[in-house]
Amino acid sequence: MSEINWDIRREGREWSRDEAMDRWKLTPEKIEMHEGKIFWSDKERLNMLGLLLENVGIDQAIRLGNPAIWRAAIAGLEG
């Protein structure tokens, strides 16, 4: 699969029938921990994060951490 066109929204969403299988193919075969991190590579971790964000939405994700850190990360993108 080439570059992934994520459709991450504020609210989570279900995948359409057309995209569900392509999304499923992005998941690692199994969940493993390697050197204190889940999955084997940053690519696998980012794919899983993207998949989860599509399903749960950004509004839920930002509740998991310190709002100041989220704001600083966004400011870093804009600056």
Short mmCIF file of N, CA and C in Angstrom, two decimals, residues 2-71:
data_model
loop_
_atom_site.label_atom_id
_atom_site.label_comp_id
_atom_site.label_asym_id
_atom_site.label_seq_id
_atom_site.Cartn_x
_atom_site.Cartn_y
_atom_site.Cartn_z
N SER A 2 0.56 2.21 -0.80
CA SER A 2 1.34 3.45 -0.88
C SER A 2 0.99 4.36 0.29
N GLU A 3 1.25 5.64 0.16
CA GLU A 3 0.98 6.59 1.24
C GLU A 3 -0.47 6.50 1.69
N ILE A 4 -0.66 6.56 2.99
CA ILE A 4 -2.00 6.42 3.56
C ILE A 4 -2.66 7.79 3.64
N ASN A 5 -3.86 7.88 3.15
CA ASN A 5 -4.64 9.12 3.25
C ASN A 5 -5.59 8.98 4.44
N TRP A 6 -5.11 9.39 5.60
CA TRP A 6 -5.90 9.28 6.81
C TRP A 6 -7.10 10.23 6.75
N ASP A 7 -8.21 9.78 7.30
CA ASP A 7 -9.42 10.60 7.41
C ASP A 7 -9.77 10.72 8.90
N ILE A 8 -8.92 11.44 9.61
CA ILE A 8 -9.09 11.61 11.05
C ILE A 8 -9.92 12.86 11.28
N ARG A 9 -11.00 12.68 12.03
CA ARG A 9 -11.95 13.78 12.28
C ARG A 9 -12.03 14.06 13.77
N ARG A 10 -12.78 15.07 14.12
CA ARG A 10 -12.96 15.36 15.54
C ARG A 10 -13.73 14.24 16.22
N GLU A 11 -14.76 13.74 15.57
CA GLU A 11 -15.51 12.60 16.10
C GLU A 11 -15.07 11.34 15.37
N GLY A 12 -15.06 10.23 16.10
CA GLY A 12 -14.68 8.96 15.49
C GLY A 12 -15.68 8.53 14.43
N ARG A 13 -15.25 7.59 13.62
CA ARG A 13 -16.12 7.12 12.55
C ARG A 13 -15.84 5.65 12.27
N GLU A 14 -16.83 5.01 11.67
CA GLU A 14 -16.65 3.65 11.18
C GLU A 14 -16.06 3.73 9.78
N TRP A 15 -15.30 2.74 9.42
CA TRP A 15 -14.78 2.68 8.06
C TRP A 15 -15.87 2.20 7.12
N SER A 16 -15.84 2.72 5.91
CA SER A 16 -16.79 2.26 4.90
C SER A 16 -16.40 0.85 4.46
N ARG A 17 -17.30 0.19 3.81
CA ARG A 17 -17.04 -1.14 3.29
C ARG A 17 -15.84 -1.12 2.35
N ASP A 18 -15.72 -0.05 1.56
CA ASP A 18 -14.63 0.06 0.60
C ASP A 18 -13.26 0.21 1.25
N GLU A 19 -13.18 0.85 2.41
CA GLU A 19 -11.88 1.11 3.02
C GLU A 19 -11.52 0.14 4.15
N ALA A 20 -12.48 -0.60 4.68
CA ALA A 20 -12.24 -1.43 5.87
C ALA A 20 -11.13 -2.45 5.67
N MET A 21 -11.12 -3.17 4.57
CA MET A 21 -10.10 -4.20 4.37
C MET A 21 -8.72 -3.58 4.20
N ASP A 22 -8.63 -2.47 3.49
CA ASP A 22 -7.33 -1.79 3.35
C ASP A 22 -6.81 -1.33 4.70
N ARG A 23 -7.71 -0.86 5.55
CA ARG A 23 -7.30 -0.44 6.89
C ARG A 23 -6.84 -1.65 7.71
N TRP A 24 -7.57 -2.73 7.61
CA TRP A 24 -7.22 -3.94 8.36
C TRP A 24 -5.83 -4.43 7.97
N LYS A 25 -5.47 -4.31 6.72
CA LYS A 25 -4.15 -4.76 6.25
C LYS A 25 -3.01 -3.94 6.85
N LEU A 26 -3.30 -2.78 7.42
CA LEU A 26 -2.28 -1.95 8.05
C LEU A 26 -1.91 -2.42 9.45
N THR A 27 -2.72 -3.30 10.03
CA THR A 27 -2.47 -3.73 11.40
C THR A 27 -1.36 -4.78 11.44
N PRO A 28 -0.52 -4.73 12.48
CA PRO A 28 0.50 -5.77 12.63
C PRO A 28 -0.15 -7.12 12.87
N GLU A 29 0.60 -8.17 12.62
CA GLU A 29 0.07 -9.53 12.79
C GLU A 29 -0.37 -9.78 14.23
N LYS A 30 0.42 -9.28 15.19
CA LYS A 30 0.06 -9.43 16.60
C LYS A 30 0.68 -8.29 17.38
N ILE A 31 0.19 -8.11 18.60
CA ILE A 31 0.72 -7.06 19.46
C ILE A 31 1.86 -7.65 20.28
N GLU A 32 3.03 -7.05 20.12
CA GLU A 32 4.20 -7.49 20.87
C GLU A 32 4.92 -6.26 21.43
N MET A 33 5.69 -6.48 22.49
CA MET A 33 6.50 -5.40 23.02
C MET A 33 7.96 -5.67 22.67
N HIS A 34 8.64 -4.61 22.22
CA HIS A 34 10.06 -4.71 21.87
C HIS A 34 10.78 -3.49 22.44
N GLU A 35 11.74 -3.74 23.31
CA GLU A 35 12.52 -2.67 23.94
C GLU A 35 11.63 -1.60 24.58
N GLY A 36 10.60 -2.06 25.28
CA GLY A 36 9.74 -1.15 26.03
C GLY A 36 8.69 -0.43 25.21
N LYS A 37 8.53 -0.80 23.94
CA LYS A 37 7.51 -0.17 23.09
C LYS A 37 6.66 -1.27 22.45
N ILE A 38 5.36 -0.95 22.26
CA ILE A 38 4.54 -1.93 21.56
C ILE A 38 4.83 -1.84 20.06
N PHE A 39 4.74 -2.96 19.42
CA PHE A 39 5.02 -3.14 17.99
C PHE A 39 6.52 -2.99 17.72
N TRP A 40 6.93 -3.33 16.53
CA TRP A 40 8.35 -3.43 16.21
C TRP A 40 8.94 -2.16 15.61
N SER A 41 8.12 -1.31 15.05
CA SER A 41 8.68 -0.14 14.36
C SER A 41 7.78 1.08 14.56
N ASP A 42 8.37 2.24 14.32
CA ASP A 42 7.58 3.47 14.37
C ASP A 42 6.48 3.44 13.32
N LYS A 43 6.76 2.85 12.17
CA LYS A 43 5.74 2.75 11.11
C LYS A 43 4.52 1.98 11.62
N GLU A 44 4.73 0.84 12.28
CA GLU A 44 3.61 0.07 12.83
C GLU A 44 2.88 0.87 13.90
N ARG A 45 3.63 1.55 14.75
CA ARG A 45 3.00 2.34 15.82
C ARG A 45 2.17 3.48 15.24
N LEU A 46 2.71 4.18 14.25
CA LEU A 46 1.97 5.28 13.63
C LEU A 46 0.74 4.78 12.88
N ASN A 47 0.86 3.64 12.21
CA ASN A 47 -0.31 3.07 11.53
C ASN A 47 -1.42 2.76 12.53
N MET A 48 -1.07 2.12 13.65
CA MET A 48 -2.08 1.80 14.65
C MET A 48 -2.68 3.06 15.25
N LEU A 49 -1.85 4.06 15.50
CA LEU A 49 -2.36 5.32 16.02
C LEU A 49 -3.34 5.95 15.05
N GLY A 50 -2.99 5.98 13.77
CA GLY A 50 -3.89 6.52 12.75
C GLY A 50 -5.21 5.77 12.69
N LEU A 51 -5.14 4.45 12.74
CA LEU A 51 -6.36 3.63 12.71
C LEU A 51 -7.25 3.93 13.91
N LEU A 52 -6.65 3.99 15.08
CA LEU A 52 -7.42 4.28 16.29
C LEU A 52 -8.00 5.69 16.27
N LEU A 53 -7.22 6.66 15.80
CA LEU A 53 -7.73 8.03 15.73
C LEU A 53 -8.89 8.14 14.76
N GLU A 54 -8.85 7.42 13.65
CA GLU A 54 -10.00 7.43 12.75
C GLU A 54 -11.24 6.89 13.46
N ASN A 55 -11.07 5.86 14.27
CA ASN A 55 -12.21 5.25 14.95
C ASN A 55 -12.72 6.03 16.15
N VAL A 56 -11.82 6.65 16.93
CA VAL A 56 -12.29 7.34 18.15
C VAL A 56 -12.38 8.85 17.99
N GLY A 57 -11.63 9.42 17.09
CA GLY A 57 -11.67 10.86 16.86
C GLY A 57 -10.70 11.63 17.75
N ILE A 58 -10.35 12.81 17.26
CA ILE A 58 -9.40 13.67 17.96
C ILE A 58 -9.95 14.16 19.30
N ASP A 59 -11.25 14.46 19.37
CA ASP A 59 -11.81 14.99 20.61
C ASP A 59 -11.59 14.03 21.78
N GLN A 60 -11.66 12.73 21.53
CA GLN A 60 -11.40 11.76 22.60
C GLN A 60 -9.91 11.65 22.89
N ALA A 61 -9.10 11.69 21.85
CA ALA A 61 -7.65 11.52 22.02
C ALA A 61 -7.04 12.62 22.89
N ILE A 62 -7.48 13.85 22.69
CA ILE A 62 -6.84 14.95 23.44
C ILE A 62 -7.19 14.93 24.92
N ARG A 63 -8.17 14.16 25.30
CA ARG A 63 -8.52 14.04 26.72
C ARG A 63 -7.53 13.13 27.47
N LEU A 64 -6.67 12.46 26.73
CA LEU A 64 -5.75 11.50 27.35
C LEU A 64 -4.49 12.14 27.92
N GLY A 65 -4.23 13.37 27.59
CA GLY A 65 -2.99 13.98 28.05
C GLY A 65 -3.19 15.39 28.55
N ASN A 66 -2.10 16.02 28.86
CA ASN A 66 -2.08 17.39 29.35
C ASN A 66 -2.39 18.34 28.19
N PRO A 67 -3.44 19.16 28.30
CA PRO A 67 -3.80 20.07 27.21
C PRO A 67 -2.66 21.01 26.80
N ALA A 68 -1.82 21.41 27.74
CA ALA A 68 -0.71 22.30 27.42
C ALA A 68 0.27 21.64 26.44
N ILE A 69 0.45 20.35 26.58
CA ILE A 69 1.36 19.63 25.67
C ILE A 69 0.76 19.55 24.28
N TRP A 70 -0.55 19.31 24.19
CA TRP A 70 -1.22 19.30 22.88
C TRP A 70 -1.09 20.67 22.22
N ARG A 71 -1.34 21.73 23.00
CA ARG A 71 -1.24 23.09 22.45
C ARG A 71 0.17 23.39 21.96
#
